[in-house]
Short mmCIF file of C-alpha atoms and ligand atoms in Angstrom, two decimals:
data_model
loop_
_atom_site.label_atom_id
_atom_site.label_comp_id
_atom_site.label_asym_id
_atom_site.label_seq_id
_atom_site.Cartn_x
_atom_site.Cartn_y
_atom_site.Cartn_z
CA MET A 1 12.20 -13.79 -24.30
CA LEU A 2 8.71 -12.43 -23.80
CA LYS A 3 5.36 -13.60 -22.09
CA GLU A 4 4.21 -15.83 -25.15
CA GLU A 5 7.50 -17.66 -25.18
CA TRP A 6 7.61 -17.74 -21.43
CA LEU A 7 4.20 -19.56 -21.61
CA GLU A 8 5.16 -21.72 -24.15
CA LYS A 9 7.95 -23.03 -22.02
CA GLY A 10 5.66 -23.37 -18.80
CA PHE A 11 7.40 -20.89 -16.67
CA ILE A 12 5.76 -19.81 -13.74
CA ASP A 13 8.38 -19.39 -11.39
CA GLU A 14 11.47 -20.08 -13.19
CA PRO A 15 14.19 -21.27 -10.84
CA VAL A 16 17.30 -18.89 -10.83
CA LEU A 17 20.71 -20.48 -11.60
CA PRO A 18 23.08 -20.64 -8.71
CA GLY A 19 25.86 -18.19 -8.44
CA VAL A 20 23.65 -15.32 -9.95
CA ASP A 21 24.01 -12.09 -8.11
CA LEU A 22 20.45 -11.02 -8.00
CA LYS A 23 20.85 -7.75 -6.76
CA ASN A 24 23.63 -6.87 -9.60
CA GLU A 25 21.62 -8.56 -12.19
CA ILE A 26 18.49 -6.58 -11.34
CA ARG A 27 20.37 -3.23 -11.31
CA ARG A 28 21.94 -4.20 -14.55
CA LEU A 29 18.77 -4.97 -16.12
CA CYS A 30 17.06 -2.00 -14.94
CA GLU A 31 19.70 0.08 -16.46
CA GLN A 32 19.12 -1.71 -19.73
CA LYS A 33 15.74 -1.31 -20.10
CA ASN A 34 15.33 1.96 -18.45
CA ALA A 35 13.12 0.36 -15.41
CA VAL A 36 12.59 1.67 -12.20
CA VAL A 37 11.69 -0.50 -8.96
CA LEU A 38 9.14 0.84 -6.53
CA ALA A 39 8.79 -0.98 -3.29
CA HIS A 40 6.23 -0.51 -0.46
CA TYR A 41 7.31 -0.39 3.04
CA TYR A 42 5.67 -3.68 3.60
CA THR A 43 7.70 -5.82 1.27
CA ARG A 44 10.82 -7.98 2.33
CA SER A 45 13.91 -6.03 3.27
CA GLU A 46 16.19 -7.46 0.43
CA ILE A 47 13.41 -6.08 -2.04
CA GLN A 48 13.45 -2.62 -0.18
CA ASP A 49 17.18 -2.81 -0.37
CA VAL A 50 17.47 -3.36 -4.09
CA ALA A 51 14.71 -0.76 -5.01
CA HIS A 52 14.95 2.64 -6.42
CA PHE A 53 12.67 4.03 -4.24
CA VAL A 54 10.72 2.75 -1.28
CA GLY A 55 7.58 4.69 0.25
CA ASP A 56 3.88 4.42 1.22
CA SER A 57 1.04 4.10 -1.06
CA LEU A 58 0.74 7.80 -1.69
CA ALA A 59 4.46 8.42 -2.32
CA LEU A 60 4.56 5.17 -4.69
CA ALA A 61 1.74 7.01 -6.80
CA GLN A 62 3.38 10.24 -6.92
CA GLN A 63 6.76 8.66 -8.04
CA ALA A 64 4.91 6.74 -10.69
CA ALA A 65 3.20 9.93 -11.82
CA LYS A 66 6.72 11.71 -12.58
CA THR A 67 8.91 8.80 -13.60
CA SER A 68 10.81 8.98 -16.81
CA ALA A 69 11.23 5.12 -16.88
CA ASP A 70 9.85 3.26 -19.68
CA VAL A 71 9.16 0.12 -17.38
CA ILE A 72 7.94 0.41 -13.72
CA VAL A 73 8.29 -2.66 -11.79
CA MET A 74 5.83 -2.54 -8.65
CA CYS A 75 7.10 -4.48 -5.73
CA GLY A 76 3.83 -4.25 -3.93
CA VAL A 77 0.33 -5.53 -4.69
CA HIS A 78 -1.95 -5.48 -7.53
CA PHE A 79 -3.97 -2.58 -6.82
CA MET A 80 -0.73 -0.45 -6.67
CA ALA A 81 0.57 -1.73 -10.27
CA GLU A 82 -3.12 -0.75 -11.35
CA THR A 83 -2.60 2.67 -10.00
CA ASN A 84 0.65 3.08 -11.88
CA LYS A 85 -0.89 1.90 -15.19
CA ILE A 86 -3.72 4.40 -14.80
CA LEU A 87 -1.26 7.17 -14.18
CA CYS A 88 1.15 6.07 -16.75
CA PRO A 89 -0.89 4.13 -19.44
CA GLY A 90 2.10 4.35 -22.18
CA LYS A 91 4.40 2.61 -19.84
CA LYS A 92 4.93 -0.90 -19.39
CA VAL A 93 3.87 -1.84 -15.56
CA LEU A 94 5.03 -4.98 -14.16
CA LEU A 95 4.09 -6.93 -10.96
CA PRO A 96 6.59 -9.59 -10.01
CA ASP A 97 3.60 -11.74 -8.72
CA LEU A 98 -0.01 -11.45 -9.98
CA ASN A 99 -1.26 -13.20 -6.90
CA ALA A 100 -0.35 -10.32 -4.83
CA GLY A 101 -3.73 -9.07 -4.25
CA CYS A 102 -5.19 -7.16 -1.26
CA SER A 103 -7.87 -8.38 1.45
CA LEU A 104 -9.15 -4.96 1.54
CA ALA A 105 -9.61 -4.33 -2.26
CA ASP A 106 -11.24 -7.66 -2.40
CA SER A 107 -13.86 -6.41 0.20
CA CYS A 108 -15.27 -4.26 -2.19
CA PRO A 109 -16.33 -5.40 -5.69
CA ALA A 110 -17.17 -2.92 -8.20
CA ASP A 111 -20.58 -4.40 -8.98
CA GLU A 112 -21.52 -4.15 -5.45
CA LEU A 113 -20.23 -0.47 -4.87
CA ALA A 114 -22.16 0.38 -8.21
CA LYS A 115 -25.39 -0.88 -6.96
CA TYR A 116 -24.90 1.04 -3.41
CA LYS A 117 -24.29 4.17 -5.54
CA GLN A 118 -27.23 3.74 -7.36
CA GLU A 119 -29.57 3.58 -4.20
CA HIS A 120 -27.86 6.64 -2.68
CA PRO A 121 -27.60 8.94 -5.95
CA ASP A 122 -26.99 12.02 -3.58
CA TYR A 123 -24.04 10.71 -2.06
CA LYS A 124 -20.31 11.43 -3.03
CA VAL A 125 -17.85 8.26 -3.03
CA VAL A 126 -14.43 8.69 -1.35
CA ALA A 127 -12.44 5.50 -1.74
CA TYR A 128 -8.98 4.23 -0.22
CA VAL A 129 -6.53 3.55 -2.83
CA ASN A 130 -6.66 -0.07 -1.67
CA THR A 131 -9.38 -0.75 -4.25
CA SER A 132 -9.57 -2.11 -7.99
CA ALA A 133 -9.27 0.11 -11.05
CA ALA A 134 -12.94 -0.62 -11.48
CA VAL A 135 -13.98 0.71 -8.19
CA LYS A 136 -11.85 3.72 -8.83
CA THR A 137 -14.07 4.65 -11.96
CA LEU A 138 -17.06 4.82 -9.42
CA THR A 139 -15.26 7.00 -7.32
CA ASP A 140 -15.15 10.80 -6.84
CA VAL A 141 -11.94 11.11 -5.11
CA VAL A 142 -9.31 8.38 -3.98
CA VAL A 143 -7.63 8.90 -0.71
CA THR A 144 -4.62 7.25 0.92
CA SER A 145 -3.78 6.93 4.58
CA SER A 146 -1.25 9.94 4.38
CA ASN A 147 -3.75 12.39 2.94
CA ALA A 148 -7.49 10.86 4.14
CA ARG A 149 -7.94 13.66 6.40
CA GLU A 150 -7.08 16.60 4.22
CA VAL A 151 -9.28 15.08 1.37
CA ILE A 152 -12.45 14.59 3.30
CA GLU A 153 -12.01 17.91 5.08
CA SER A 154 -11.88 19.52 1.50
CA PHE A 155 -15.70 18.67 1.21
CA PRO A 156 -18.41 20.82 2.51
CA LYS A 157 -19.20 19.58 6.04
CA ASP A 158 -22.81 18.55 5.24
CA GLU A 159 -21.64 16.46 2.22
CA LYS A 160 -23.08 13.18 2.13
CA ILE A 161 -19.91 10.74 1.67
CA ILE A 162 -19.86 6.98 1.20
CA PHE A 163 -16.48 5.79 2.60
CA ALA A 164 -14.89 2.62 0.84
CA PRO A 165 -13.70 -0.11 1.57
CA ASP A 166 -12.09 0.11 5.24
CA ARG A 167 -14.50 0.46 7.88
CA ASN A 168 -11.81 0.92 10.37
CA LEU A 169 -10.00 3.97 8.40
CA GLY A 170 -13.48 5.30 7.89
CA ASN A 171 -14.50 5.13 11.40
CA TYR A 172 -10.93 7.00 12.55
CA LEU A 173 -11.70 9.61 9.65
CA ASN A 174 -15.18 10.14 11.16
CA ALA A 175 -14.02 10.57 14.62
CA VAL A 176 -11.22 12.99 13.62
CA THR A 177 -13.21 15.10 11.17
CA GLY A 178 -16.52 14.97 12.85
CA ARG A 179 -18.28 13.65 9.80
CA SER A 180 -20.69 10.87 9.43
CA MET A 181 -19.79 9.16 6.44
CA MET A 182 -21.48 5.92 5.57
CA LEU A 183 -18.91 3.12 5.74
CA TRP A 184 -18.38 0.10 3.55
CA ASN A 185 -17.72 -3.05 5.44
CA GLY A 186 -14.48 -4.12 4.44
CA CYS A 187 -10.97 -4.46 6.64
CA CYS A 188 -7.30 -5.37 5.94
CA HIS A 189 -6.79 -8.87 7.48
CA VAL A 190 -3.49 -7.99 8.64
CA HIS A 191 -4.36 -4.98 10.36
CA GLU A 192 -7.74 -6.56 11.91
CA GLU A 193 -5.45 -9.02 13.78
CA PHE A 194 -4.04 -6.51 15.95
CA SER A 195 -5.59 -6.54 19.52
CA VAL A 196 -6.15 -4.53 22.41
CA GLU A 197 -4.97 -7.44 24.69
CA LYS A 198 -1.59 -7.85 23.11
CA ILE A 199 -0.77 -4.10 23.03
CA VAL A 200 -1.69 -3.96 26.83
CA GLU A 201 0.70 -6.91 27.62
CA LEU A 202 3.60 -4.95 25.47
CA LYS A 203 2.59 -1.87 27.40
CA ASN A 204 3.11 -3.73 30.57
CA ARG A 205 6.47 -5.02 29.55
CA TYR A 206 7.67 -1.76 28.20
CA PRO A 207 6.18 1.05 30.13
CA ASP A 208 8.46 3.69 28.62
CA ALA A 209 7.57 2.61 24.98
CA LYS A 210 5.10 4.55 22.73
CA VAL A 211 2.45 2.91 20.60
CA LEU A 212 2.38 3.62 16.89
CA ALA A 213 -0.58 2.41 14.75
CA HIS A 214 -1.99 2.35 11.43
CA PRO A 215 -5.33 3.68 10.90
CA GLU A 216 -6.40 0.52 9.37
CA CYS A 217 -6.32 -0.87 13.04
CA LYS A 218 -9.61 -1.26 14.79
CA SER A 219 -10.60 1.36 16.96
CA GLY A 220 -9.95 -0.18 20.48
CA VAL A 221 -6.21 -0.52 18.98
CA LEU A 222 -6.20 2.94 18.00
CA ALA A 223 -7.62 4.36 21.42
CA LEU A 224 -4.33 2.87 22.87
CA ALA A 225 -1.96 4.53 20.45
CA ASP A 226 0.17 7.40 21.14
CA TYR A 227 0.30 8.16 17.50
CA VAL A 228 -1.81 7.09 14.58
CA GLY A 229 -0.73 7.71 10.81
CA SER A 230 0.11 6.17 7.51
CA THR A 231 3.31 4.24 7.25
CA ALA A 232 5.36 7.31 6.01
CA ALA A 233 3.87 9.20 8.84
CA ILE A 234 4.62 6.63 11.41
CA LEU A 235 8.25 6.39 10.10
CA LYS A 236 8.71 10.44 10.54
CA PHE A 237 7.31 10.14 13.91
CA ALA A 238 9.62 7.64 15.11
CA GLN A 239 12.52 9.78 13.92
CA ASN A 240 11.51 12.92 15.41
CA ASP A 241 10.38 11.88 18.75
CA ASP A 242 12.96 11.54 21.65
CA THR A 243 11.41 8.08 22.65
CA ALA A 244 13.74 5.36 22.62
CA ARG A 245 11.46 2.36 22.33
CA PHE A 246 8.27 1.91 20.19
CA ILE A 247 5.66 -0.56 20.01
CA VAL A 248 4.47 -0.94 16.22
CA ALA A 249 0.99 -2.03 15.23
CA THR A 250 1.35 -2.31 11.59
CA GLU A 251 2.88 -4.66 8.87
CA SER A 252 6.21 -5.73 10.15
CA GLY A 253 8.02 -4.99 6.94
CA ILE A 254 8.15 -1.17 8.05
CA LEU A 255 10.63 -2.30 10.93
CA HIS A 256 13.37 -2.59 8.18
CA GLU A 257 13.09 1.21 7.44
CA MET A 258 12.61 2.28 10.71
CA GLN A 259 15.78 0.34 12.06
CA LYS A 260 17.71 1.95 9.24
CA ARG A 261 16.75 5.48 10.07
CA CYS A 262 16.78 4.85 13.85
CA PRO A 263 19.72 2.51 14.52
CA GLN A 264 19.67 3.36 18.39
CA LYS A 265 15.89 2.97 18.98
CA GLU A 266 13.93 -0.27 19.50
CA PHE A 267 11.00 -1.14 17.69
CA ILE A 268 8.72 -3.93 18.83
CA PRO A 269 6.28 -5.62 16.48
CA VAL A 270 2.76 -6.24 17.83
CA PRO A 271 2.06 -10.22 17.32
CA PRO A 272 -1.31 -11.33 16.27
CA LEU A 273 -3.73 -12.52 19.16
CA THR A 274 -3.13 -16.25 17.97
CA GLY A 275 -0.50 -18.28 16.33
CA ALA A 276 3.19 -18.65 17.05
CA CYS A 277 4.42 -15.76 14.80
CA ALA A 278 5.92 -12.89 16.42
CA CYS A 279 4.89 -10.38 13.79
CA ASN A 280 2.11 -9.41 11.46
CA GLU A 281 3.15 -9.87 7.85
CA CYS A 282 0.87 -9.24 4.85
CA ALA A 283 1.55 -12.64 2.74
CA TYR A 284 0.68 -10.84 -0.42
CA MET A 285 3.30 -8.31 -0.15
CA ARG A 286 5.69 -11.15 0.56
CA LEU A 287 5.00 -12.78 -2.43
CA ASN A 288 7.61 -10.29 -3.93
CA THR A 289 10.87 -12.03 -3.99
CA LEU A 290 14.27 -11.38 -5.60
CA GLU A 291 14.10 -14.34 -7.59
CA LYS A 292 10.46 -13.06 -8.97
CA LEU A 293 11.78 -9.51 -9.43
CA TYR A 294 14.73 -10.73 -11.52
CA ASN A 295 12.55 -13.04 -13.77
CA CYS A 296 9.96 -10.21 -14.33
CA LEU A 297 12.52 -7.74 -15.26
CA ARG A 298 14.42 -10.63 -17.79
CA TYR A 299 10.99 -11.45 -19.40
CA GLU A 300 8.85 -8.38 -19.02
CA TRP A 301 6.11 -10.16 -17.38
CA PRO A 302 3.73 -10.48 -15.46
CA CYS A 303 2.49 -7.15 -16.94
CA VAL A 304 -0.45 -5.42 -15.84
CA GLU A 305 -2.75 -4.02 -18.30
CA LEU A 306 -6.02 -2.14 -17.96
CA ASP A 307 -8.23 -0.81 -21.06
CA GLU A 308 -8.31 2.61 -22.03
CA ASP A 309 -11.73 3.58 -20.91
CA THR A 310 -11.10 2.18 -17.44
CA CYS A 311 -7.92 4.35 -17.30
CA LEU A 312 -9.39 7.42 -18.08
CA LYS A 313 -12.10 7.14 -15.82
CA ALA A 314 -10.23 6.01 -12.84
CA ARG A 315 -7.58 8.49 -13.53
CA ARG A 316 -9.95 11.48 -12.51
CA SER A 317 -10.25 10.19 -9.01
CA ILE A 318 -6.55 9.80 -8.58
CA ASP A 319 -5.70 13.30 -10.20
CA ARG A 320 -8.14 14.85 -7.71
CA MET A 321 -6.25 13.04 -4.58
CA LEU A 322 -2.81 14.06 -6.20
CA GLU A 323 -3.95 18.00 -6.67
CA ILE A 324 -5.32 18.19 -3.22
CA SER A 325 -1.99 16.44 -1.69
CA GLU A 326 0.24 18.68 -3.85
CA ASN A 327 -1.92 21.74 -2.00
CA MET A 328 -1.24 20.40 1.27
CA GLN A 329 2.56 20.31 0.78
CA LYS A 330 2.66 23.96 -0.35
P1 13P B 1 0.04 3.25 3.43
O1 13P B 1 1.01 2.97 2.53
O2 13P B 1 -0.80 4.52 3.02
O3 13P B 1 0.56 3.43 4.66
O4 13P B 1 -1.02 1.74 3.46
C1 13P B 1 -0.77 0.84 4.12
C2 13P B 1 -1.19 -0.43 3.39
O5 13P B 1 -2.16 -1.14 3.87
C3 13P B 1 -0.59 -0.68 1.93
O6 13P B 1 -1.37 -1.74 1.62
FE1 SF4 B 2 -3.91 -5.06 1.46
FE2 SF4 B 2 -3.61 -5.43 4.14
FE3 SF4 B 2 -1.77 -6.40 2.64
FE4 SF4 B 2 -2.05 -3.74 2.73
S1 SF4 B 2 -1.56 -5.01 4.41
S2 SF4 B 2 -1.73 -4.90 0.94
S3 SF4 B 2 -4.42 -3.56 2.81
S4 SF4 B 2 -4.06 -6.92 2.79
#
């Protein structure tokens, strides 16, 4: 059954019959349809376990760019599925729940950026991958947290740059590269929640622990970190460093992979400043469930579509990023 029939039947979140072995069924459907499941480290552990590939934003884009699958299922958020569609316009790109948005991407509407660009015609635009396809069409180079520093440094020192949309990542990049990029005033609601207070509390309780932080965190939090990096870089650091205990200031989904790679080490998620929850979770990433993944493979819907012109224009800025990242790896 495809999208039209699904809609006709009024299915939004079709219940799965009891007794269905979701993991086996998902893998069987993938084989039958030549589909690949990509998942971000922030998704639920059961999604990460069933995915063919788990990675950070950069690795997911690289993986999509080289896949031979006919169908890509992006267990992540909407901008990630759009990135896959831009890279693979001929493939079917599915997102298990179309409501999986991103507060950071939402903080930069394309029309506002277009207006700002017009007011600053001599500036280049560097945009974080956490942006809509429409924003990417206005961008010179896209970056992820894995390659942002190198991409910025690939510009001449005196290049005038607008960096959008994450003010925290932008601030951090200005500090480490010595640039003075103009920063868009956006942020990720999850990383914005990490506080100096909670980290100091945890450091007092576990003085031997090292603090790992994602650059989407505020500058005060980053100042307390022993290591700042993208999700993939944080994972690598935790694996290679001899410290036995880490305080982790990023979305808590990453603890699943950390614990898998380093079973002897202890990882403590930094809780938000307020509320009873013990960890910070991205509600958008958590919208990906095994049931929705299964249904989306069965019905090949929800499907992410983009017009050809948007794909072509947005692709230039992503290709430029992939090119610079490839050179970094050489
Ligand atoms: P990375 O995957 O680049 O670490 O970014 C984290 C993030 O916020 C994804 O939405
Ligand atoms: Fe967006 Fe933040 Fe969620 Fe990442 S963690 S998808 S930046 S809202």
